[in-house]
Coordinates of C-alpha atoms in Angstrom, one line a residue:
M4 CA -23.0 -10.3 -4.0
N5 CA -21.3 -13.1 -6.2
I6 CA -17.5 -13.0 -7.2
D7 CA -18.2 -11.4 -10.4
D8 CA -19.5 -8.5 -8.7
F9 CA -16.5 -8.3 -6.4
F10 CA -14.0 -8.2 -9.1
T11 CA -16.1 -5.3 -11.0
K12 CA -16.1 -3.5 -7.7
T13 CA -12.5 -3.6 -7.2
G14 CA -11.3 -2.9 -10.6
T15 CA -11.7 -4.7 -13.9
Y16 CA -8.2 -3.8 -15.0
G17 CA -6.4 -3.3 -11.6
W18 CA -2.6 -3.8 -10.9
F19 CA -3.2 -7.1 -9.5
Q20 CA -4.9 -8.5 -12.6
K21 CA -2.1 -6.9 -14.8
R22 CA 0.8 -8.2 -12.8
T23 CA -0.7 -11.6 -12.7
Y24 CA -1.2 -11.3 -16.5
I25 CA 2.6 -10.5 -17.1
F26 CA 3.5 -13.7 -15.4
I27 CA 1.0 -15.7 -17.3
F28 CA 2.0 -14.2 -20.6
L29 CA 5.7 -15.2 -19.8
V30 CA 4.6 -18.6 -19.2
T31 CA 2.6 -18.7 -22.3
L32 CA 5.5 -17.3 -24.4
G33 CA 8.0 -19.9 -23.1
G34 CA 5.3 -22.6 -24.0
C35 CA 4.7 -21.3 -27.5
M36 CA 8.6 -21.2 -27.9
Q37 CA 9.0 -24.7 -26.8
A38 CA 6.3 -26.0 -29.2
F39 CA 8.0 -24.8 -32.3
L40 CA 11.6 -25.4 -31.3
Q41 CA 11.7 -28.4 -33.5
V42 CA 11.7 -26.2 -36.7
F43 CA 15.2 -24.9 -35.7
V44 CA 16.8 -27.7 -33.5
A45 CA 15.9 -30.5 -36.0
G46 CA 16.0 -28.4 -39.3
Q47 CA 17.2 -30.6 -42.2
G48 CA 19.4 -28.9 -44.8
D49 CA 21.0 -30.5 -47.7
H50 CA 22.9 -33.5 -47.0
W51 CA 25.0 -36.3 -49.0
C52 CA 27.0 -39.2 -48.4
R53 CA 30.5 -38.9 -46.9
V54 CA 33.5 -40.3 -48.8
S55 CA 36.4 -40.4 -46.2
Q56 CA 39.3 -40.9 -48.5
W57 CA 38.7 -37.7 -50.3
E58 CA 38.3 -35.5 -47.2
N59 CA 41.9 -34.3 -47.2
D60 CA 42.2 -33.7 -50.9
T61 CA 42.1 -30.0 -51.9
C62 CA 41.6 -30.5 -55.6
D63 CA 45.0 -28.6 -56.3
F64 CA 45.5 -30.3 -59.6
T65 CA 42.1 -28.9 -60.9
N66 CA 42.8 -25.3 -60.1
V67 CA 39.4 -24.7 -58.3
S68 CA 38.3 -23.0 -55.2
Q69 CA 37.5 -24.9 -51.9
S70 CA 33.8 -24.5 -52.2
E71 CA 34.0 -25.5 -55.9
C72 CA 36.1 -28.5 -54.8
R73 CA 33.6 -29.6 -52.3
E74 CA 30.8 -29.5 -54.9
L75 CA 32.8 -31.4 -57.5
K76 CA 33.4 -34.2 -54.8
R77 CA 29.6 -34.3 -54.3
R78 CA 29.0 -34.6 -57.9
L79 CA 31.6 -37.3 -58.7
S80 CA 30.5 -39.4 -55.6
T81 CA 26.8 -39.1 -55.9
P82 CA 24.4 -40.8 -58.3
L83 CA 21.3 -39.0 -59.9
T84 CA 17.8 -39.8 -59.2
N85 CA 15.3 -40.3 -62.4
D86 CA 14.6 -36.5 -62.2
D87 CA 18.2 -35.7 -62.5
V88 CA 18.6 -34.6 -58.8
L89 CA 21.5 -35.5 -56.7
Q90 CA 20.9 -38.4 -54.1
S91 CA 21.0 -37.7 -50.5
C92 CA 21.1 -41.1 -49.2
Q93 CA 23.3 -43.2 -51.8
K94 CA 26.7 -42.9 -53.3
Y95 CA 29.1 -44.9 -55.7
N96 CA 31.2 -47.5 -54.1
L97 CA 34.5 -45.6 -54.5
T98 CA 36.7 -47.8 -52.1
G99 CA 40.2 -47.5 -53.2
V100 CA 39.6 -44.7 -55.9
D101 CA 41.3 -41.5 -55.4
L102 CA 39.8 -38.1 -56.6
E103 CA 42.1 -37.8 -59.7
T104 CA 41.2 -41.2 -60.9
A105 CA 37.4 -40.6 -60.3
I106 CA 37.7 -37.3 -62.3
E107 CA 39.4 -39.1 -65.3
D108 CA 37.2 -42.3 -65.2
N109 CA 33.5 -43.0 -65.9
I110 CA 32.2 -43.8 -62.5
T111 CA 28.7 -44.1 -63.4
H112 CA 29.2 -47.8 -63.9
Y113 CA 30.4 -48.1 -60.2
D114 CA 28.0 -50.0 -57.7
V115 CA 25.6 -47.7 -55.9
I116 CA 25.8 -48.2 -52.1
G117 CA 24.1 -46.6 -49.0
C118 CA 26.0 -43.8 -46.9
D119 CA 28.1 -46.3 -44.9
E120 CA 30.6 -43.6 -43.6
G121 CA 27.9 -41.0 -42.6
W122 CA 27.0 -37.7 -44.1
Y123 CA 28.1 -34.3 -44.9
F124 CA 25.7 -31.5 -44.2
D125 CA 25.1 -28.0 -45.7
N126 CA 25.1 -25.5 -42.8
S127 CA 24.3 -22.6 -44.9
V128 CA 20.7 -22.5 -43.3
F129 CA 21.1 -24.4 -40.2
R130 CA 24.3 -24.1 -38.4
S131 CA 23.7 -26.8 -35.7
T132 CA 21.0 -29.3 -35.5
M133 CA 20.2 -32.5 -33.8
T134 CA 19.6 -33.8 -37.1
E135 CA 23.3 -33.6 -38.0
D136 CA 24.5 -34.7 -34.7
W137 CA 22.4 -37.8 -34.4
N138 CA 22.4 -38.5 -38.2
L139 CA 18.5 -38.2 -38.4
V140 CA 18.5 -38.5 -42.2
C141 CA 17.7 -41.2 -44.7
D142 CA 16.3 -44.2 -43.0
N143 CA 16.1 -42.1 -39.9
F144 CA 14.5 -39.1 -41.6
G145 CA 11.1 -39.4 -39.8
I146 CA 12.5 -39.3 -36.3
P147 CA 12.4 -35.6 -35.9
N148 CA 8.7 -35.6 -36.8
L149 CA 8.0 -38.4 -34.4
L150 CA 9.8 -36.5 -31.6
Q151 CA 7.3 -33.4 -32.3
S152 CA 4.4 -36.1 -32.1
I153 CA 5.9 -37.4 -28.7
Y154 CA 6.0 -33.8 -27.7
M155 CA 2.3 -33.2 -28.4
V156 CA 1.3 -36.5 -26.8
G157 CA 2.8 -34.7 -23.6
Y158 CA 0.5 -31.9 -24.4
L159 CA -2.5 -34.4 -24.3
A160 CA -1.1 -35.9 -21.0
G161 CA -0.7 -32.5 -19.4
S162 CA -4.2 -31.2 -20.3
V163 CA -5.7 -34.3 -18.7
V164 CA -3.4 -34.7 -15.6
Y165 CA -2.7 -31.1 -14.6
G166 CA -6.1 -29.9 -15.3
S167 CA -7.4 -32.4 -12.8
L168 CA -4.6 -31.5 -10.3
A169 CA -5.5 -27.9 -10.5
D170 CA -9.1 -28.5 -9.7
R171 CA -8.1 -30.7 -6.7
F172 CA -5.1 -28.8 -5.4
G173 CA -5.5 -25.3 -6.7
R174 CA -4.2 -23.2 -9.6
Y175 CA -1.4 -21.6 -7.7
Y176 CA 0.8 -24.5 -6.9
I177 CA 0.1 -26.5 -10.1
L178 CA 1.0 -23.1 -12.1
L179 CA 4.4 -22.9 -10.4
F180 CA 5.1 -26.6 -10.4
C181 CA 4.4 -26.8 -14.1
S182 CA 6.3 -23.7 -14.9
F183 CA 9.6 -24.8 -13.0
S184 CA 9.4 -28.3 -14.2
A185 CA 9.0 -27.1 -17.9
G186 CA 12.1 -24.9 -17.4
G187 CA 14.2 -27.5 -15.6
L188 CA 13.1 -30.4 -18.0
G189 CA 13.7 -28.3 -20.9
V190 CA 17.4 -27.5 -19.9
L191 CA 18.0 -31.4 -19.1
S192 CA 16.6 -32.0 -22.7
A193 CA 19.2 -29.7 -24.1
L194 CA 22.0 -31.8 -22.4
S195 CA 20.4 -35.2 -23.9
P196 CA 23.2 -37.4 -25.0
N197 CA 21.0 -39.3 -27.5
V198 CA 17.7 -39.2 -29.2
Y199 CA 16.0 -41.7 -26.8
I200 CA 16.7 -39.6 -23.5
Y201 CA 15.8 -36.5 -25.5
G202 CA 12.5 -38.1 -26.6
A203 CA 11.5 -39.1 -23.2
L204 CA 12.4 -35.7 -21.8
R205 CA 10.5 -33.8 -24.5
L206 CA 7.3 -35.9 -23.4
L207 CA 7.6 -34.5 -19.9
V208 CA 8.4 -31.0 -21.0
G209 CA 5.3 -31.1 -23.3
A210 CA 3.1 -32.1 -20.4
S211 CA 4.6 -29.5 -18.1
V212 CA 4.4 -26.8 -20.8
Y213 CA 0.7 -27.4 -21.6
G214 CA 0.0 -27.7 -17.9
S215 CA 1.4 -24.3 -17.2
I216 CA -0.5 -22.7 -20.2
L217 CA -3.9 -24.4 -19.3
V218 CA -3.7 -23.6 -15.6
G219 CA -2.4 -20.0 -16.2
F220 CA -5.2 -19.4 -18.5
V221 CA -7.8 -20.7 -16.1
L222 CA -6.3 -18.6 -13.1
G223 CA -6.2 -15.4 -15.4
T224 CA -9.8 -15.8 -16.3
E225 CA -10.9 -16.6 -12.7
I226 CA -9.5 -13.1 -11.3
V227 CA -11.1 -10.8 -13.7
S228 CA -14.7 -9.7 -14.4
P229 CA -16.8 -10.9 -17.1
K230 CA -16.1 -7.9 -19.1
A231 CA -12.4 -8.5 -19.1
R232 CA -12.5 -12.2 -19.9
V233 CA -12.7 -11.9 -23.6
L234 CA -9.9 -9.4 -23.8
F235 CA -7.7 -11.4 -21.4
G236 CA -8.2 -14.6 -23.6
V237 CA -7.4 -13.0 -26.8
A238 CA -4.5 -10.9 -25.6
L239 CA -2.7 -14.2 -24.3
W240 CA -2.7 -15.4 -27.9
Y241 CA -0.3 -12.5 -28.7
A242 CA 2.3 -14.6 -26.6
E243 CA 2.1 -17.1 -29.4
A244 CA 2.6 -14.6 -32.0
L245 CA 5.4 -13.0 -30.2
A246 CA 7.2 -16.5 -30.1
F247 CA 7.1 -16.6 -34.0
F248 CA 9.2 -13.4 -34.0
L249 CA 11.4 -14.1 -31.0
L250 CA 12.3 -17.8 -31.8
P251 CA 14.0 -17.4 -35.3
G252 CA 15.9 -14.2 -34.0
L253 CA 17.4 -16.4 -31.1
A254 CA 18.1 -19.1 -33.7
R255 CA 20.0 -16.7 -35.8
I256 CA 22.2 -15.6 -33.2
I257 CA 22.8 -18.8 -31.1
P258 CA 25.0 -21.1 -32.9
S259 CA 24.2 -24.4 -31.0
W260 CA 20.8 -26.1 -31.0
R261 CA 21.4 -27.2 -27.5
W262 CA 22.0 -23.6 -26.3
L263 CA 18.8 -22.7 -28.3
I264 CA 16.7 -25.0 -26.3
M265 CA 18.4 -23.9 -23.1
V266 CA 17.8 -20.2 -23.5
S267 CA 14.1 -20.9 -24.3
S268 CA 13.7 -23.1 -21.3
L269 CA 15.1 -20.2 -19.2
V270 CA 12.1 -18.1 -19.9
Y271 CA 10.1 -20.1 -17.5
F272 CA 12.3 -18.9 -14.6
A273 CA 11.1 -15.3 -15.1
I274 CA 8.1 -16.5 -13.0
I275 CA 10.3 -16.8 -9.8
P276 CA 8.9 -13.4 -8.6
G277 CA 5.4 -14.8 -9.0
V278 CA 6.0 -17.1 -6.1
W279 CA 5.2 -13.9 -4.1
L280 CA 3.0 -11.9 -6.4
I281 CA 0.5 -14.6 -7.7
Y282 CA -2.2 -15.7 -5.5
E283 CA -4.6 -18.6 -5.6
S284 CA -7.9 -18.1 -7.3
P285 CA -10.5 -16.9 -4.7
R286 CA -13.2 -18.4 -7.0
W287 CA -11.5 -21.8 -6.5
L288 CA -11.2 -21.3 -2.8
L289 CA -14.8 -20.5 -2.5
T290 CA -15.8 -23.8 -4.4
K291 CA -13.7 -25.6 -1.8
K292 CA -15.4 -23.8 1.1
R293 CA -12.2 -22.3 2.1
T294 CA -13.8 -18.8 2.9
Q295 CA -11.1 -17.4 5.2
A296 CA -8.4 -17.9 2.6
A297 CA -10.7 -16.5 0.0
E298 CA -11.4 -13.6 2.1
S299 CA -7.7 -13.0 2.6
V300 CA -6.8 -13.1 -1.2
M301 CA -9.8 -10.7 -1.8
R302 CA -8.5 -8.1 0.6
T303 CA -5.1 -8.4 -1.0
I304 CA -6.7 -7.8 -4.5
A305 CA -8.6 -4.9 -3.2
R306 CA -5.4 -3.3 -1.5
V307 CA -3.1 -3.9 -4.5
N308 CA -5.8 -2.4 -6.7
G309 CA -6.4 0.6 -4.3
S310 CA -10.0 -0.1 -4.0
D311 CA -11.8 0.9 -0.8
V312 CA -14.3 -2.1 -0.3
A313 CA -16.4 -2.4 2.9
V314 CA -15.3 -5.2 5.4
E315 CA -18.8 -6.9 5.1
T316 CA -18.3 -7.4 1.4
Y317 CA -15.9 -10.1 1.8
T318 CA -18.0 -12.2 3.9
D319 CA -21.1 -11.7 1.5
V320 CA -19.3 -13.0 -1.6
K321 CA -20.2 -16.2 -2.7
N322 CA -19.6 -18.4 -5.9
D323 CA -22.8 -19.2 -8.1
D324 CA -21.2 -22.5 -8.9
D325 CA -21.4 -23.6 -5.2
E326 CA -25.0 -24.9 -5.8
D327 CA -24.0 -27.4 -8.4
D328 CA -23.6 -30.9 -7.0
D329 CA -22.4 -34.0 -8.6
D330 CA -25.9 -35.6 -8.9
R331 CA -27.1 -32.7 -10.9
K332 CA -24.2 -32.7 -13.2
A333 CA -24.5 -36.3 -13.7
A334 CA -28.0 -35.9 -14.6
I335 CA -27.2 -33.2 -17.0
I336 CA -24.5 -35.3 -18.9
F337 CA -27.1 -38.1 -19.3
D338 CA -29.5 -35.5 -20.7
L339 CA -26.7 -34.4 -23.2
L340 CA -26.1 -38.0 -24.4
R341 CA -29.8 -38.4 -25.1
S342 CA -30.1 -35.3 -27.1
P343 CA -29.5 -35.7 -30.9
V344 CA -29.0 -32.0 -31.3
M345 CA -26.4 -31.7 -28.5
E346 CA -24.6 -34.9 -29.7
K347 CA -24.5 -33.1 -33.2
N348 CA -23.0 -30.0 -31.8
L349 CA -20.3 -32.0 -29.7
L350 CA -19.3 -34.2 -32.6
G351 CA -19.2 -31.1 -35.1
L352 CA -17.1 -29.2 -32.6
L353 CA -14.8 -32.2 -31.8
F354 CA -13.9 -32.6 -35.4
N355 CA -13.5 -28.8 -36.0
W356 CA -11.0 -28.7 -33.1
F357 CA -9.3 -31.7 -34.4
V358 CA -8.8 -30.0 -37.8
Q359 CA -7.8 -26.5 -36.4
S360 CA -4.9 -28.1 -34.5
F361 CA -4.0 -30.4 -37.4
V362 CA -3.8 -27.6 -40.1
Y363 CA -2.3 -24.9 -37.5
Y364 CA 0.5 -27.2 -36.5
G365 CA 0.9 -28.7 -39.9
L366 CA 1.5 -25.2 -41.5
S367 CA 3.7 -24.1 -38.6
L368 CA 6.1 -26.8 -38.6
G369 CA 6.2 -27.3 -42.1
T370 CA 7.7 -23.7 -42.7
S371 CA 11.1 -25.0 -43.8
S372 CA 9.7 -26.8 -46.7
L373 CA 8.1 -23.6 -48.3
G374 CA 11.3 -22.8 -50.3
G375 CA 12.0 -19.4 -48.9
D376 CA 14.1 -18.2 -45.9
V377 CA 12.9 -20.3 -43.1
Y378 CA 13.8 -17.5 -40.5
L379 CA 11.8 -14.9 -42.5
S380 CA 8.9 -17.2 -43.2
F381 CA 8.5 -18.0 -39.5
C382 CA 8.4 -14.3 -38.7
L383 CA 5.8 -13.8 -41.4
S384 CA 3.8 -16.6 -39.8
G385 CA 3.9 -14.6 -36.7
G386 CA 2.7 -11.5 -38.5
A387 CA -0.2 -13.6 -39.9
E388 CA -1.2 -14.6 -36.5
V389 CA -1.4 -10.9 -35.3
L390 CA -3.4 -9.9 -38.2
S391 CA -5.9 -12.7 -37.7
F392 CA -6.4 -11.8 -34.0
L393 CA -7.3 -8.3 -35.2
V394 CA -9.8 -9.4 -38.0
C395 CA -11.6 -12.3 -36.2
I396 CA -13.3 -10.3 -33.4
P397 CA -15.1 -7.7 -35.8
A398 CA -15.9 -10.5 -38.2
M399 CA -17.8 -12.4 -35.3
N400 CA -19.5 -9.3 -34.2
K401 CA -20.5 -8.4 -37.8
F402 CA -21.3 -11.9 -39.7
G403 CA -21.8 -14.0 -36.6
R404 CA -19.7 -17.2 -35.5
K405 CA -20.9 -19.6 -38.0
W406 CA -20.4 -17.6 -41.3
S407 CA -17.0 -16.4 -40.0
A408 CA -15.6 -19.7 -38.9
S409 CA -16.7 -21.4 -42.3
F410 CA -15.3 -18.5 -44.3
F411 CA -11.9 -18.8 -42.7
L412 CA -11.8 -22.6 -42.8
F413 CA -12.7 -22.5 -46.5
L414 CA -10.0 -19.9 -47.0
A415 CA -7.4 -22.1 -45.1
G416 CA -8.4 -25.2 -47.1
F417 CA -8.1 -23.3 -50.7
A418 CA -4.7 -21.7 -49.4
C419 CA -3.4 -25.2 -48.5
F420 CA -4.3 -26.4 -52.2
G421 CA -2.8 -23.3 -53.6
T422 CA 0.5 -24.0 -52.1
I423 CA 0.8 -27.4 -54.1
L424 CA 0.3 -25.3 -57.2
S425 CA 2.7 -22.5 -56.2
P426 CA 6.4 -22.6 -57.2
L427 CA 8.8 -22.8 -54.3
G428 CA 9.9 -19.5 -52.9
P429 CA 8.0 -16.1 -52.1
I430 CA 4.8 -17.2 -53.8
R431 CA 4.4 -20.5 -52.0
V432 CA 5.3 -18.7 -48.9
T433 CA 2.7 -16.0 -49.4
V434 CA -0.1 -18.4 -50.0
A435 CA 1.0 -20.6 -47.2
M436 CA 0.8 -17.5 -44.9
I437 CA -2.7 -16.7 -46.2
G438 CA -3.6 -20.2 -45.0
K439 CA -1.9 -19.7 -41.6
F440 CA -3.9 -16.3 -41.3
A441 CA -7.1 -18.1 -42.0
I442 CA -6.6 -21.2 -39.6
T443 CA -5.5 -19.0 -36.7
A444 CA -8.6 -16.8 -37.2
S445 CA -10.9 -19.7 -37.5
F446 CA -9.2 -21.4 -34.3
T447 CA -9.9 -18.3 -32.3
I448 CA -13.5 -18.0 -33.4
I449 CA -14.2 -21.8 -32.9
Y450 CA -12.8 -21.4 -29.2
V451 CA -15.4 -18.5 -28.4
Y452 CA -18.0 -20.5 -30.4
S453 CA -17.7 -23.6 -28.4
A454 CA -18.0 -21.9 -25.0
E455 CA -21.4 -20.1 -26.3
I456 CA -22.8 -23.4 -27.6
F457 CA -22.5 -25.7 -24.5
P458 CA -24.6 -25.1 -21.3
T459 CA -23.1 -23.7 -18.3
P460 CA -22.8 -26.9 -16.1
L461 CA -21.1 -29.0 -19.0
R462 CA -19.1 -26.1 -20.6
I463 CA -15.8 -26.7 -19.0
M464 CA -16.1 -30.5 -19.5
C465 CA -17.2 -30.3 -23.1
V466 CA -14.7 -27.7 -24.2
G467 CA -12.2 -30.1 -22.5
F468 CA -13.3 -32.8 -24.7
C469 CA -12.6 -30.5 -27.7
S470 CA -9.2 -29.7 -26.2
V471 CA -8.1 -33.3 -26.2
A472 CA -9.4 -33.4 -29.9
A473 CA -7.2 -30.5 -30.6
R474 CA -4.3 -32.4 -29.0
V475 CA -4.8 -35.5 -31.2
G476 CA -4.7 -33.1 -34.0
G477 CA -1.3 -31.9 -33.1
I478 CA 0.1 -35.3 -32.7
V479 CA -1.0 -36.4 -36.0
A480 CA 0.2 -33.2 -37.9
P481 CA 4.0 -33.9 -37.7
L482 CA 3.5 -37.5 -38.8
I483 CA 1.6 -36.4 -41.9
L484 CA 4.4 -34.1 -42.8
V485 CA 6.6 -37.3 -43.2
L486 CA 4.4 -38.3 -46.1
E487 CA 5.9 -35.7 -48.3
R488 CA 8.8 -38.0 -48.9
A489 CA 6.4 -40.5 -50.5
W490 CA 4.3 -37.7 -52.5
P491 CA 5.4 -34.0 -51.7
S492 CA 1.8 -32.9 -52.1
L493 CA 0.2 -35.2 -49.8
P494 CA 0.5 -33.4 -46.5
M495 CA -1.2 -30.3 -48.2
I496 CA -3.9 -32.4 -49.7
C497 CA -4.6 -33.7 -46.3
F498 CA -4.6 -30.3 -44.7
S499 CA -6.8 -28.8 -47.5
S500 CA -9.5 -31.4 -47.5
S501 CA -9.9 -31.8 -43.7
S502 CA -10.2 -27.8 -43.7
L503 CA -12.8 -27.7 -46.3
L504 CA -14.8 -30.6 -44.8
A505 CA -14.7 -28.7 -41.3
G506 CA -15.9 -25.4 -43.1
C507 CA -18.9 -27.6 -44.2
L508 CA -19.6 -29.1 -40.9
V509 CA -19.9 -25.6 -39.3
F510 CA -23.3 -25.2 -40.8
I511 CA -24.7 -28.0 -38.6
L512 CA -24.1 -25.9 -35.6
P513 CA -26.4 -23.2 -34.4
E514 CA -25.6 -19.5 -34.5
T515 CA -24.8 -17.7 -31.3
K516 CA -24.4 -14.1 -32.2
G517 CA -26.6 -12.0 -30.1
K518 CA -27.8 -14.7 -28.0
R519 CA -27.0 -15.3 -24.3
M520 CA -25.0 -18.0 -23.1
P521 CA -27.0 -21.2 -22.3
D522 CA -27.5 -22.4 -18.8
T523 CA -29.3 -25.7 -19.5
I524 CA -29.4 -28.5 -22.1
Q525 CA -32.7 -27.0 -23.4
E526 CA -31.4 -23.6 -23.8
S527 CA -28.5 -25.0 -26.0
I528 CA -31.0 -26.9 -28.2
D529 CA -33.1 -23.6 -28.4
L530 CA -30.0 -21.9 -30.0
K531 CA -31.3 -23.1 -33.4
K532 CA -34.4 -20.9 -32.9
P533 CA -34.5 -17.2 -34.2
L534 CA -32.6 -14.6 -32.1
Q535 CA -33.7 -14.5 -28.6
V536 CA -35.2 -11.1 -27.3

């Protein structure tokens, strides 16, 4: 009997699996909240140059309200752009000029200078941000996006480092280490005295966050039967959707950006009971020839699930992967590199994973630029994700992987282009949410599609390559958003064109609907053939 038979016999959806899933769900939720914190902690509202000599002037001689007085000061001190929009990074040189004189005089002939005294910030949308505290505007306007890219570099590092460590030292210890370090480093980042320390800590947080998500996902899939793996994998995506609802709610009620980071980081410490309730993967223990430890964990699984399994069952369990040796894997990798079909499949999927992450994070992080209420738009983004999860599985079953992935990529591409033509506000938000729905659906499909194309001995390695490509897309996306300062439509043009190209490249891949997963390179190549019987 192999290990999959054991899990089937002791309960596909037993309490052991359910309680482990709860902890992994919480870890994933914390990671998703960390990934999108930047939208609220570095949100950029309206800002204009500070004029220190006017700060205590209440406009008593004009008989206007305080809010009207504030707006009057801004209009008097701020030059207009060529489009008759008030400047955010320049002001008239008003040294020695009082407010009453400025009202009576024609100040448009005054010299225009930069904001040498700092800025005023409109707090009607974001009550507290690092953008305001550290003056990350004007010449420093790209720093928040750079910080998000640094965070995504941490994702890339975490996928490489902690994935390898989990294979060497086990899932249990690395999951706990990543979770506690993500929580602890997250709290420390909230206390950062400057942007440099914050950036360094966010890099480490990103590595720990993705390590916890990756290792948690692997552990979860290794303690369930094959029948439950698809359900488990898709169900974890709902943690991300929940983060889209929970994060804006917290941002609304928590007045400080530092406390928002801290509260979001404390989610990780909910895994503390897991120190006693989570166990090492018996599948991993068997691959390391630690049969006694594997037997102990399996006995615990059977006991917690209330399953009556004969004693000899534990000694008979083996892992089918035990027979794979390094020489065999090396030979298969060499065969893959010699196969034009497999090279084409790998390159097509690498580009697809890059685009999925590139467009997904571009739309998620660009929520504040859509013109609507950023908190409501963020919640709608979560609703779009939930809907995409409900739609993508029946679409795959009915229309196949290739046509479904291509359709949603084309839909995402056209929706991104549609946001350029849509006016700011509800219409643009709606079009952007269609794009978010489509790219999330295609991302889910590509994830399953990739596992069905690669052969068993190379499946984890090749999907790992694809994951690296996705991390690169996540790094690039925030940097592309900075380009809207040069040309507001440029980021969406990049997202649209890349999504449409990815939709075309899907057609070079084989259809896998109704076909068994390949175990060899030749079986992967044969996926191009008609449906196997």
